[in-house]
mmCIF file of C-alpha atoms and ligand atoms in Angstrom:
data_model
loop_
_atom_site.group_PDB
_atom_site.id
_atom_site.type_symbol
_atom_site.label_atom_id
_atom_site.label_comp_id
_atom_site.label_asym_id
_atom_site.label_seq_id
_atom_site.Cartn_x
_atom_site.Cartn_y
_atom_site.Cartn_z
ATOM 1 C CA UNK A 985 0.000 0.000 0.000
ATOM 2 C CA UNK A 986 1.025 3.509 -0.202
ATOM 3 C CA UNK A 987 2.778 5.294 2.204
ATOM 4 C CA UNK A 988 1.210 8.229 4.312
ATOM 5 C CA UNK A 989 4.126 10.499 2.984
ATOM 6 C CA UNK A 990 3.336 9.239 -0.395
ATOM 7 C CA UNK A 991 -0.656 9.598 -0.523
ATOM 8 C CA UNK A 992 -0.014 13.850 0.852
ATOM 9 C CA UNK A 993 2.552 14.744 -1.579
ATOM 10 C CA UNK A 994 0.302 13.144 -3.996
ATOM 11 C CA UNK A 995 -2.707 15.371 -3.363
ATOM 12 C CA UNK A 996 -0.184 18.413 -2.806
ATOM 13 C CA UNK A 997 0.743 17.579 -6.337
ATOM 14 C CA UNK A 998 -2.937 18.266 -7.611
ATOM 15 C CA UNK A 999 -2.874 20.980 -5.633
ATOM 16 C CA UNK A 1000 0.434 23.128 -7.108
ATOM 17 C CA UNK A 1001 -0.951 22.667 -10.670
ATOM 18 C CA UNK A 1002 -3.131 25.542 -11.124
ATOM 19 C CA UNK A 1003 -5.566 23.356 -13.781
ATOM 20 C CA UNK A 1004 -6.737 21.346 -11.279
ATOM 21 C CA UNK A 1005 -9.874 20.655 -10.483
ATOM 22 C CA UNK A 1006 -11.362 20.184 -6.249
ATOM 23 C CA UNK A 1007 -14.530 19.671 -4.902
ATOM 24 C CA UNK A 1008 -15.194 19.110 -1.032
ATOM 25 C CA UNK A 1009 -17.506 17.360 0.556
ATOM 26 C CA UNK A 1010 -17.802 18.042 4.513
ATOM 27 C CA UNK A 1011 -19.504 17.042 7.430
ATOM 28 C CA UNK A 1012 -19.171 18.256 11.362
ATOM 29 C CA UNK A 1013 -16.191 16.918 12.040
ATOM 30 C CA UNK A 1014 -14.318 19.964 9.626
ATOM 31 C CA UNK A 1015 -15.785 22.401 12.726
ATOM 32 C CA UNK A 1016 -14.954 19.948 15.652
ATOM 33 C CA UNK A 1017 -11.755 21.022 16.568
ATOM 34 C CA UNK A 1018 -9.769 24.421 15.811
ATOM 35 C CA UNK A 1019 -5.882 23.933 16.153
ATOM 36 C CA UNK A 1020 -6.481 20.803 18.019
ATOM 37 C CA UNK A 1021 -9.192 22.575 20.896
ATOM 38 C CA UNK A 1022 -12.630 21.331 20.835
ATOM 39 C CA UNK A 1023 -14.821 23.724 18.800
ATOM 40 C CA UNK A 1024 -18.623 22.695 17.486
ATOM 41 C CA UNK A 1025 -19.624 19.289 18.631
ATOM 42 C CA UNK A 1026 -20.161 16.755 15.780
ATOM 43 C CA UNK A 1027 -23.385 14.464 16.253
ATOM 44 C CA UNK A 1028 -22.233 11.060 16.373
ATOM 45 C CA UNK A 1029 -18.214 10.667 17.867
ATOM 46 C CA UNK A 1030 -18.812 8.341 20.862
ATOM 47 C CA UNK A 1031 -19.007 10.420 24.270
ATOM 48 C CA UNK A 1032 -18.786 14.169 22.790
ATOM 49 C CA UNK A 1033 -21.126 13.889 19.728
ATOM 50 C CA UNK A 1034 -24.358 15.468 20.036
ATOM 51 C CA UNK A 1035 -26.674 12.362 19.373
ATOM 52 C CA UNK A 1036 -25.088 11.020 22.581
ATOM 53 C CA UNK A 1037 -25.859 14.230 24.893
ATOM 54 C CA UNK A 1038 -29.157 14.422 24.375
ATOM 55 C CA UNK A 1039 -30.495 11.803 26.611
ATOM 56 C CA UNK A 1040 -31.281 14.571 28.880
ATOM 57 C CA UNK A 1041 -34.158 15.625 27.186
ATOM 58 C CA UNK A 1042 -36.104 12.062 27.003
ATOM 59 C CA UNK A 1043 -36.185 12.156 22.715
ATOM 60 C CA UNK A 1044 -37.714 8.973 21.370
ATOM 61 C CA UNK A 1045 -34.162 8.828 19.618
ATOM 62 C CA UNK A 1046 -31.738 11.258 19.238
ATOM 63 C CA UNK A 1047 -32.996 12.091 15.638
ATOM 64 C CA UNK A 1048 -35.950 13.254 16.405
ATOM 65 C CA UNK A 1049 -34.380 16.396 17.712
ATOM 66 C CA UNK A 1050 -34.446 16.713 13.899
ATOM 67 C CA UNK A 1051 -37.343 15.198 12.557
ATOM 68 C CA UNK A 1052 -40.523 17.449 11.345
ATOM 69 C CA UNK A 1053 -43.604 16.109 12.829
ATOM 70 C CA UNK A 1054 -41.353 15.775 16.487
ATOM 71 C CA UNK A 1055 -40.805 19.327 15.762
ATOM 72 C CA UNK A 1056 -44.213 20.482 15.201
ATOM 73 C CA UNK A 1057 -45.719 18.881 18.329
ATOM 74 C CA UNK A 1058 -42.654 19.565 20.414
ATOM 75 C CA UNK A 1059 -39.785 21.964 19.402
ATOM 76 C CA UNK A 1060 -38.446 22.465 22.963
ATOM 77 C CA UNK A 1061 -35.450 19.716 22.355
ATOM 78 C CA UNK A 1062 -34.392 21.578 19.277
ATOM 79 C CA UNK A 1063 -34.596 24.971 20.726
ATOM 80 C CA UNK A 1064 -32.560 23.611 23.770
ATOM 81 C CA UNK A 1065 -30.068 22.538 21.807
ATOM 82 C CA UNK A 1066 -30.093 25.767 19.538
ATOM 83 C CA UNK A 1067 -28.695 27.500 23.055
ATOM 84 C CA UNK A 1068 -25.091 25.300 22.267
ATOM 85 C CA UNK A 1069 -25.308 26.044 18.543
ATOM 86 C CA UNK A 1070 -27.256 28.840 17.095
ATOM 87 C CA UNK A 1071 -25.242 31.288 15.411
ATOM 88 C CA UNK A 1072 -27.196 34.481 17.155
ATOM 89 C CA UNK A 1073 -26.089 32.681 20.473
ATOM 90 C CA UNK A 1074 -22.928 31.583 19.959
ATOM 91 C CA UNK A 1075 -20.005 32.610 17.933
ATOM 92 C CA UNK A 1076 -17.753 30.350 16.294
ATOM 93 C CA UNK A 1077 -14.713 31.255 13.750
ATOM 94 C CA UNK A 1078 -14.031 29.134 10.952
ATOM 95 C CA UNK A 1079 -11.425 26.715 11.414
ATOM 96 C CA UNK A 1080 -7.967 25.816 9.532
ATOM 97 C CA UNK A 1081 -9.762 23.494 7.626
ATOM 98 C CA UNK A 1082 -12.258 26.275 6.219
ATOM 99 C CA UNK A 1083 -9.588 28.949 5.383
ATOM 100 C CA UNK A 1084 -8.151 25.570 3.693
ATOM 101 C CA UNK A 1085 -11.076 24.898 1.113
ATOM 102 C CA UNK A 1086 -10.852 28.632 0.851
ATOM 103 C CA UNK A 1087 -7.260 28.841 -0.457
ATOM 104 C CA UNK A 1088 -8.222 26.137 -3.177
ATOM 105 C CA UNK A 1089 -10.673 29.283 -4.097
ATOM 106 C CA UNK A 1090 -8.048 31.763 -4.531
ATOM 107 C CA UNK A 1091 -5.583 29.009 -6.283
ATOM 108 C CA UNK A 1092 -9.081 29.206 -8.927
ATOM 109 C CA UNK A 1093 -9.163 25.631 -8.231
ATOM 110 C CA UNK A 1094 -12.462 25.109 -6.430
ATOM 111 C CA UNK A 1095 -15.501 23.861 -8.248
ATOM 112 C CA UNK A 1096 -17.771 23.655 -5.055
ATOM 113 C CA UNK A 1097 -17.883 22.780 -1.624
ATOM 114 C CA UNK A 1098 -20.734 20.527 -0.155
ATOM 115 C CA UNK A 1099 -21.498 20.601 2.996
ATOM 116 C CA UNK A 1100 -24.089 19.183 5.594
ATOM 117 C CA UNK A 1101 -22.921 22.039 7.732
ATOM 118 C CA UNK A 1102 -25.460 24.145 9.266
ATOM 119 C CA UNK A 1103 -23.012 26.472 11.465
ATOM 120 C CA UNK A 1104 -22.496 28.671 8.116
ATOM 121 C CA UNK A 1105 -18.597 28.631 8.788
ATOM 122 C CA UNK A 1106 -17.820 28.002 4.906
ATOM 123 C CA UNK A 1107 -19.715 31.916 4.198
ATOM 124 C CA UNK A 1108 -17.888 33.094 6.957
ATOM 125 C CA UNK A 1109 -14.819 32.538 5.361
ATOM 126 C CA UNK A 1110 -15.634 35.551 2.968
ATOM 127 C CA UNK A 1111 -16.273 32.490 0.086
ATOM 128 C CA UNK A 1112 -18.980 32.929 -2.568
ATOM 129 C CA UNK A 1113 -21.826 31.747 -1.609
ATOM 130 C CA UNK A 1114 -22.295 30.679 -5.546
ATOM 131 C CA UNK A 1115 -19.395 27.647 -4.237
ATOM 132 C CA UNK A 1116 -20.396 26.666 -1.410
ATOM 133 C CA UNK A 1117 -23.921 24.147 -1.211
ATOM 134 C CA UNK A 1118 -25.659 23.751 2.162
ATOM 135 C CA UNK A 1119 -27.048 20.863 1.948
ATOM 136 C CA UNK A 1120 -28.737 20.507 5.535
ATOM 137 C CA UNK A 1121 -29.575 24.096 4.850
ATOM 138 C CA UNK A 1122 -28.548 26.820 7.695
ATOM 139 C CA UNK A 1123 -28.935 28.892 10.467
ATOM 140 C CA UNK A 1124 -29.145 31.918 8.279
ATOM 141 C CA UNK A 1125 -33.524 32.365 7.863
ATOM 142 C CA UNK A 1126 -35.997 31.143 9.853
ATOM 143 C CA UNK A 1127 -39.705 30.405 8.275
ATOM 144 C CA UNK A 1128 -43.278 29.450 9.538
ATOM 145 C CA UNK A 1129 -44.130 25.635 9.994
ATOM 146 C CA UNK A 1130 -47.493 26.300 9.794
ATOM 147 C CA UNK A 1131 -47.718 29.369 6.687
ATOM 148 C CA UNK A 1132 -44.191 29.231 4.802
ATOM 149 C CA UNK A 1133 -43.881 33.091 5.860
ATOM 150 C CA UNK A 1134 -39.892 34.087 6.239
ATOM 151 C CA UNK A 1135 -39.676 35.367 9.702
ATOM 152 C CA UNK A 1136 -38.006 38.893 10.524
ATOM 153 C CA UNK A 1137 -34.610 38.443 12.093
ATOM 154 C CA UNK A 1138 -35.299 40.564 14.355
ATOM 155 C CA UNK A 1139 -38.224 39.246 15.407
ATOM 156 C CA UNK A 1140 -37.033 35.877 15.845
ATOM 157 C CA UNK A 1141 -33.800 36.584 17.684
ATOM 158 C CA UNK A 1142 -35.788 38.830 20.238
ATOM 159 C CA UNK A 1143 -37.989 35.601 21.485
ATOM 160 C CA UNK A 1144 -34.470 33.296 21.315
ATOM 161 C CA UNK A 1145 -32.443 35.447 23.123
ATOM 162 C CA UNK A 1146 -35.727 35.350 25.832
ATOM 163 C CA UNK A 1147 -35.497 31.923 25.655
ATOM 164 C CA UNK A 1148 -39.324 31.465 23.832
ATOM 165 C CA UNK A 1149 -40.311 28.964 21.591
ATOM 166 C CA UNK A 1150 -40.139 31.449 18.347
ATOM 167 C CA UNK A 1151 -43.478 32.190 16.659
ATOM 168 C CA UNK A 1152 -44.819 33.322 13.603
ATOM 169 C CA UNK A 1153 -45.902 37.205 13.666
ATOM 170 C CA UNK A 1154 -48.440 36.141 11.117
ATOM 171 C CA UNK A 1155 -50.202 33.509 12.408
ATOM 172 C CA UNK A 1156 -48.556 31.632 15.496
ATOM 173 C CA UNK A 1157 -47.399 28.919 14.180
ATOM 174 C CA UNK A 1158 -43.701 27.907 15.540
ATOM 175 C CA UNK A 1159 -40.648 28.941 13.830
ATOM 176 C CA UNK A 1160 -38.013 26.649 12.390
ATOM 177 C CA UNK A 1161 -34.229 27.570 10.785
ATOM 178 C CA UNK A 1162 -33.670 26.658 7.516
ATOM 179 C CA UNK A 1163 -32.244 23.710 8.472
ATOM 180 C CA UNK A 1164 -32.945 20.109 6.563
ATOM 181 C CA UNK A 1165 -34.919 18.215 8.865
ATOM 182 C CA UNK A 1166 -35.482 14.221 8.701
ATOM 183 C CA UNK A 1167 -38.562 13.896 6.552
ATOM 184 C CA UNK A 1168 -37.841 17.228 4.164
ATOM 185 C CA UNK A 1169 -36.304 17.742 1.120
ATOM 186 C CA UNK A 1170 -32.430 18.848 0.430
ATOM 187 C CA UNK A 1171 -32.354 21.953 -1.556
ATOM 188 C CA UNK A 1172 -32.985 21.602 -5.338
ATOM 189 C CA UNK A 1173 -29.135 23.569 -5.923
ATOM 190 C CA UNK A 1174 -27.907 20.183 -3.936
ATOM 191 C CA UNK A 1175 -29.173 18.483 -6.875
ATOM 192 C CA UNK A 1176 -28.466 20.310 -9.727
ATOM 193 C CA UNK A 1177 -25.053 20.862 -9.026
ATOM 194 C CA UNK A 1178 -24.330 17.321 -8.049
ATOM 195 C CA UNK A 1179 -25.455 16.512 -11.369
ATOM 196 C CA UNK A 1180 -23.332 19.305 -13.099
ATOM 197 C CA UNK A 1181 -20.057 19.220 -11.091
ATOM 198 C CA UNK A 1182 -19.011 15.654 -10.827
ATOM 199 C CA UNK A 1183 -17.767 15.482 -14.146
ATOM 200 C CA UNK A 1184 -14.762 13.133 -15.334
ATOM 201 C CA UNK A 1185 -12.222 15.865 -15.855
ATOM 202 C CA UNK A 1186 -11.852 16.885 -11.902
ATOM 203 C CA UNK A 1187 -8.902 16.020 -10.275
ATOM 204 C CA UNK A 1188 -9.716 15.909 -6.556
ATOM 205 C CA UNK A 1189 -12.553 15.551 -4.645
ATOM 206 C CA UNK A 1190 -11.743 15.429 -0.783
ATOM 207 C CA UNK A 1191 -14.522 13.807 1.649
ATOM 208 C CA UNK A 1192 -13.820 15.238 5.352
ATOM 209 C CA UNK A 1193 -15.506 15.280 8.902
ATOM 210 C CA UNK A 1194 -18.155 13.175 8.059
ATOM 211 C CA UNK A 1195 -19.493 9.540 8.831
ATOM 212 C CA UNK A 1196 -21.282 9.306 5.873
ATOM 213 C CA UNK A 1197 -24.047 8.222 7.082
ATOM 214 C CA UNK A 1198 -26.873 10.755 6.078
ATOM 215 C CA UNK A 1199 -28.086 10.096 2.824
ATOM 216 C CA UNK A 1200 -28.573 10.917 -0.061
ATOM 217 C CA UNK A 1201 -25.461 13.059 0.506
ATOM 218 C CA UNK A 1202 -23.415 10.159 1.842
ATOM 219 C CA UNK A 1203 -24.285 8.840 -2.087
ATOM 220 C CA UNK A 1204 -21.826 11.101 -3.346
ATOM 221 C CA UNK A 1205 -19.284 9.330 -2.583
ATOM 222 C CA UNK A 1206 -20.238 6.741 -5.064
ATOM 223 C CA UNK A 1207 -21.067 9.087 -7.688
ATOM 224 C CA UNK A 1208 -17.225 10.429 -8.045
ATOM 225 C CA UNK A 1209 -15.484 9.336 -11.411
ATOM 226 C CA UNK A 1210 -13.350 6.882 -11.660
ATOM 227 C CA UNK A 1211 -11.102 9.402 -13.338
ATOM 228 C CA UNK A 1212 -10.739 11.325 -10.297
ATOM 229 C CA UNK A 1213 -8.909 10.898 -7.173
ATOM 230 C CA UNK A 1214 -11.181 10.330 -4.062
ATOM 231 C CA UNK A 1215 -9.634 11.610 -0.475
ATOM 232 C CA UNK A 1216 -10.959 10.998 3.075
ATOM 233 C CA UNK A 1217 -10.029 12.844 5.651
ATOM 234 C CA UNK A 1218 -11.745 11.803 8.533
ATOM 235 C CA UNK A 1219 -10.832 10.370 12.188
ATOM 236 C CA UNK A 1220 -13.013 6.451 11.007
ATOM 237 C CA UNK A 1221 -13.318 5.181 7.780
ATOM 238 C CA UNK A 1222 -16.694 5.861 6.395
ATOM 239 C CA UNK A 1223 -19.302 5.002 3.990
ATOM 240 C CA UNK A 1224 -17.993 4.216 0.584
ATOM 241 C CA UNK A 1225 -14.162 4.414 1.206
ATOM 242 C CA UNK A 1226 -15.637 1.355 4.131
ATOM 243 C CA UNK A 1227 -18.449 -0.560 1.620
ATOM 244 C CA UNK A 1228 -16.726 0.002 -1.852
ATOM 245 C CA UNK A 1229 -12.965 1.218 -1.804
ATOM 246 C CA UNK A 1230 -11.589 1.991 -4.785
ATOM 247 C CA UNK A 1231 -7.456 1.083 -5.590
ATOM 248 C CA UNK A 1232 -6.599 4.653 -5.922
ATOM 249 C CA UNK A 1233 -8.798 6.046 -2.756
ATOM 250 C CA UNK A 1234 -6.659 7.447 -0.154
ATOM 251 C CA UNK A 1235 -7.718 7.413 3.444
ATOM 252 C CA UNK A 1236 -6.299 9.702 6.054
ATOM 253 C CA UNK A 1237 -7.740 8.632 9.536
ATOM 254 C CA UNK A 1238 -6.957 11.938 11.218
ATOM 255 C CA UNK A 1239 -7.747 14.903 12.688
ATOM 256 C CA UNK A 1240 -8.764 16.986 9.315
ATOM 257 C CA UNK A 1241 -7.152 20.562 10.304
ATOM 258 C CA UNK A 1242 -3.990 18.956 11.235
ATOM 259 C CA UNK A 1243 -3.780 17.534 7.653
ATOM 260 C CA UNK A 1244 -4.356 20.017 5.908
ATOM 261 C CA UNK A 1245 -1.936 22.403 7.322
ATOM 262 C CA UNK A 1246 0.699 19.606 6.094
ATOM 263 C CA UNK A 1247 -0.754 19.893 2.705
ATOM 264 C CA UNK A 1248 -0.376 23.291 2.477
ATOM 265 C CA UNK A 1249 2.902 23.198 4.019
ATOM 266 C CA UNK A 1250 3.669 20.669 0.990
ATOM 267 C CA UNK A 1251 2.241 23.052 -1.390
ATOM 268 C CA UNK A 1252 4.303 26.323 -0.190
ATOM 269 C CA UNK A 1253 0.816 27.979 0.569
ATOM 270 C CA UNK A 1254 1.309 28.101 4.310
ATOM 271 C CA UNK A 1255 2.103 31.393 4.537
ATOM 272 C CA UNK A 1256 -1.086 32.316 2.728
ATOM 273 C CA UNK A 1257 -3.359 29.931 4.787
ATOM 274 C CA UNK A 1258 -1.682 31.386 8.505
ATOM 275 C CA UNK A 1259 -3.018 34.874 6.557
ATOM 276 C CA UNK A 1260 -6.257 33.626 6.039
ATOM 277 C CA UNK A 1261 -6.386 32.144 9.749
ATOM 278 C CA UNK A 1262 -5.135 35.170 10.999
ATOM 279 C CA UNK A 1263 -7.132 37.909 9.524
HETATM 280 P P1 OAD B 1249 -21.162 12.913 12.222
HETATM 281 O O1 OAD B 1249 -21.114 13.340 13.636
HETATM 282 O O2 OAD B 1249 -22.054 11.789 11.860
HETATM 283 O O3 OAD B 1249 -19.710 12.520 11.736
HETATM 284 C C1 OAD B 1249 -18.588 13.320 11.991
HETATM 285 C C2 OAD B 1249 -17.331 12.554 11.561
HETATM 286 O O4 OAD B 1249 -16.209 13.416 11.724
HETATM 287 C C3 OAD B 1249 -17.067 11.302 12.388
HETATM 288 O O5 OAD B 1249 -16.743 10.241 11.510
HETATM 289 C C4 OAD B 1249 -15.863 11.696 13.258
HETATM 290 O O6 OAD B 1249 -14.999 10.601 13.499
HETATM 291 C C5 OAD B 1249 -15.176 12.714 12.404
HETATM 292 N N1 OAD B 1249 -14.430 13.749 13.130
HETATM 293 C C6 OAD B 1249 -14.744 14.385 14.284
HETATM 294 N N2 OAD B 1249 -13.840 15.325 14.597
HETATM 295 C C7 OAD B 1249 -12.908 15.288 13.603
HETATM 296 C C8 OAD B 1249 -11.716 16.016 13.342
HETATM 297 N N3 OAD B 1249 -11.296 16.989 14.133
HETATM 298 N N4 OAD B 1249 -11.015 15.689 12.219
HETATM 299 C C9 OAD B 1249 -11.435 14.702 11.393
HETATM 300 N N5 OAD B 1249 -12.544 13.995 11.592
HETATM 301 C C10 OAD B 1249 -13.283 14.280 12.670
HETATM 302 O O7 OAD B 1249 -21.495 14.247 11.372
HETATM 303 P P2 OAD B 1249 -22.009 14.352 9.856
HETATM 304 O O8 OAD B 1249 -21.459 13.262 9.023
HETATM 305 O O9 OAD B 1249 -21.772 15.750 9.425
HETATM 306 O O10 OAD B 1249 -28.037 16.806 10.020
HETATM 307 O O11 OAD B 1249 -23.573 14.126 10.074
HETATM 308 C C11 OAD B 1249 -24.450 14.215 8.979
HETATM 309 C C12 OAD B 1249 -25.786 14.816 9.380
HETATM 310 O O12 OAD B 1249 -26.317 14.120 10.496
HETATM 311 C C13 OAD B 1249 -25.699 16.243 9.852
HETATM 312 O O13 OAD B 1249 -25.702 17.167 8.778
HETATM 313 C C14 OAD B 1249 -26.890 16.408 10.756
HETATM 314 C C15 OAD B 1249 -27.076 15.014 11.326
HETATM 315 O O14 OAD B 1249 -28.392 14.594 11.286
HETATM 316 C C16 OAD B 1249 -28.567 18.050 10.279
HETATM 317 O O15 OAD B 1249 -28.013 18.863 10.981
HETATM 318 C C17 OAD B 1249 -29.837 18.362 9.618
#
């Protein structure tokens, strides 16, 4: 098999040619750490992951913190945990990892990012939004369960930050972030440009932070040409580097912000990345 030293100078090689072609597809483990200090919890690591802290408010299963008609009868478990994640409550920067996918922007190598990320740390990177696909949808609007109505920002953050159940001003009804719940659809961009950009002439497509297990974004994975290199960067193996590894794949089973600042080190771009992280 090839050697760790082998598999990062070859993706740094992809990298330094200014032709190439990257896509990145990213789950909560790209915003779990931050130079190696805990930073957004992901949902399913053993012990830290959210799915496992939420026995403490008695869900049927941790999903349903997630799931639409749960929501509608009770949104109390969501909004609870909205106090450890909302954006209007808590701050979080964008990681190495971010300013990372970023620099593959400014090399005018990046095709698109997709990500199940709802923390919106991939905007706040100063990225296009035209690159970047949230596929779980975000924090960034809220809307009516009950009449579709986009709810005033100001509105809604007045009854979070007093720690209300937000309600529509229209009619009532509760108020929900646009956030892909269990039982809704994935944004129709999601599928249009996974249709358009996984094409046989690009060179890299890096899977990171994610246990693949969500679909039908984990699907993805299976969808990459054979033409093109397929990278994990993750602390497990996962999904379709696990059920149907390819020769070529190359798996690196660590922490995903430490690896790439040895890729860009490889590449001569760590100077501009420490920039980014430092701005
Ligand atoms: P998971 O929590 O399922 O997986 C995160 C993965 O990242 C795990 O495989 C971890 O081992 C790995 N990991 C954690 N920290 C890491 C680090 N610092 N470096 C590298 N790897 C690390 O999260 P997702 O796959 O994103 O839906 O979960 C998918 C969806 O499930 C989410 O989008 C969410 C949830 O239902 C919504 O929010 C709507």
């Amino acid at each position: 098999s090839v050697s760790r030293e082998d598999s990062m100078e070859k993706i740094a090689n992809i990298l330094k040619d200014p032709k190439s072609k990257v896509l990145f597809f990213v789950g909560a483990g790209i915003s779990a750490t931050s130079d190696g200090e805990p930073l957004i919890p992901d949902f399913r690591s053993p012990g830290t992951g959210l799915f496992y802290n939420l026995a403490k408010l008695d869900l049927p299963t941790p999903e349903s913190v997630f799931d639409i008609d749960f929501f509608s009868e009770n949104p109390q478990p969501f909004y609870s945990l909205c106090k450890d994640l909302h954006p209007t409550l808590v701050k979080f920067p964008p990681t190495r990892f971010h300013y990372f996918m970023k620099l593959t922007n400014d090399h005018n190598q990046l095709i698109r990012i997709f990500s199940q990320n709802i923390d919106t740390l991939e905007r706040a990177t100063g990225l296009d939004s035209d690159k970047i696909i949230e596929a779980h949808g975000s924090f960034a609007e809220e809307f009516c369960i009950e009449c579709d109505e986009k709810a005033q920002k100001e509105h809604f953050e007045k009854q979070l930050l007093a720690d209300e159940i937000p309600k529509c001003e229209h009619c009532e009804g509760i108020l929900k972030p646009g956030i892909v719940f269990y039982g809704e659809q994935l944004p129709d961009r999601f599928h249009e440009c996974s249709d358009t950009d996984l094409t046989d002439d690009v060179d890299l497509c890096i899977f990171a932070g994610t246990s693949l297990n969500v679909y039908p974004f984990a699907g993805l994975a299976s969808d990459v040409s054979d033409n093109t290199l397929r990278v994990l960067i993750n602390r497990e193996r996962a999904g379709d580097f696990m059920y149907n590894p390819r020769k070529s794949d190359i798996l690196l089973l660590e922490d995903c912000d430490k690896i790439v600042d040895e890729i860009a080190e490889l590449c001569g771009w760590k100077d501009e990345l420490d920039k980014l992280v430092d701005q």
